C-alpha positions as a printed Julia matrix, in Angstrom:
113×3 Matrix{Float64}:
 -15.81  58.91   -8.54
 -18.91  58.68  -10.94
 -18.58  55.13  -12.4
 -17.86  53.24   -9.62
 -19.64  50.12   -9.14
 -19.82  49.17   -5.67
 -20.58  45.88   -3.75
 -23.59  46.41   -1.01
 -24.13  43.63    1.87
 -25.58  42.93    4.34
 -25.51  40.32    7.26
 -28.74  38.94    9.34
 -27.38  39.15   12.8
 -31.28  38.06   14.09
 -29.71  34.44   15.58
 -27.05  35.54   17.15
 -29.58  39.36   18.93
 -31.21  36.37   20.54
 -28.33  34.94   22.03
 -27.23  37.56   22.97
 -30.7   37.7    25.0
 -30.55  34.29   26.25
 -33.11  33.12   24.19
 -32.46  29.81   21.24
 -35.24  28.33   20.43
 -37.01  29.4    17.71
 -39.84  28.95   19.38
 -40.0   31.07   21.75
 -39.72  34.29   19.47
 -43.62  33.1    17.88
 -45.29  34.4    21.25
 -43.45  37.24   21.95
 -44.45  38.41   17.86
 -47.45  37.71   17.95
 -47.85  40.87   21.08
 -46.6   43.05   19.23
 -49.14  41.55   16.66
 -47.23  39.65   13.87
 -48.45  35.97   13.6
 -45.84  34.09   11.62
 -46.08  30.0    11.36
 -42.95  27.59   13.85
 -41.69  27.38    9.81
 -41.91  31.12    9.34
 -40.29  31.6    11.67
 -38.04  29.01   12.19
 -37.22  30.43    8.3
 -36.46  33.94    9.77
 -34.17  33.24   12.59
 -32.12  30.76   10.85
 -31.72  32.39    6.97
 -30.74  35.26    5.37
 -34.45  36.8     4.53
 -34.13  39.33    0.52
 -37.61  41.09    1.66
 -39.03  41.49    5.43
 -41.51  43.39    6.49
 -41.65  46.79    8.22
 -43.56  46.02   10.46
 -41.06  42.36   11.52
 -38.64  44.73   11.84
 -40.1   47.1    14.28
 -41.48  44.18   15.94
 -38.64  42.25   16.89
 -36.13  45.91   17.45
 -38.85  45.75   20.09
 -38.78  43.04   21.38
 -34.74  42.5    21.9
 -34.96  46.49   22.75
 -32.21  47.11   20.03
 -32.3   48.78   16.08
 -32.04  48.18   12.66
 -28.18  48.15   12.53
 -28.08  45.77   15.43
 -30.04  43.22   13.52
 -28.87  44.26   10.15
 -24.61  44.8     9.62
 -24.53  46.16    6.02
 -20.71  46.87    4.2
 -20.23  48.27    0.77
 -16.74  48.15   -1.38
 -15.28  49.96   -4.16
 -15.59  46.32   -7.18
 -11.87  46.74   -8.84
 -10.47  48.56  -11.1
  -7.98  46.09  -12.85
  -5.08  46.71  -14.04
  -3.78  46.24  -17.94
  -0.28  45.13  -18.51
   0.79  48.08  -20.38
  -0.74  49.79  -17.41
  -4.52  51.13  -18.13
  -6.78  50.92  -15.75
  -9.84  49.65  -17.65
 -12.75  48.12  -15.3
 -12.57  44.2   -14.99
 -14.92  42.35  -17.42
 -18.19  40.49  -17.88
 -18.73  37.38  -18.16
 -20.31  37.0   -20.85
 -16.32  37.99  -22.97
 -14.66  35.56  -20.41
 -16.78  33.16  -22.65
 -14.64  31.11  -24.94
 -15.39  31.57  -28.04
 -16.8   27.9   -30.59
 -13.99  27.05  -32.6
 -14.47  25.44  -35.8
 -12.39  22.38  -37.47
 -11.76  22.68  -41.78
 -11.01  20.93  -43.05
  -7.48  20.57  -44.19
  -7.14  18.06  -47.16
């Protein structure tokens, strides 16, 4: 399977985990994080709960796991799938074309007179 590409994705589930613990306001999380040495502003906590972070401090992740008595796999679910190999009309299997290969070519207009 060497050379096979994989599409990796993740889902941030903090809002769902909070709801499972009857916590519906993002501001309820601020003092709980503060007790564990994590000082975030209300807007930072709001973004943490309502958005999907691309980077996350391990200390924040550990604090959230402690607050909700869970492990990281409850807060972050992951998925990985193979990207398909496209079959051509001749039956040969080829990798999908890059986006740059799909761009139209510039037309040349010539004078026919």
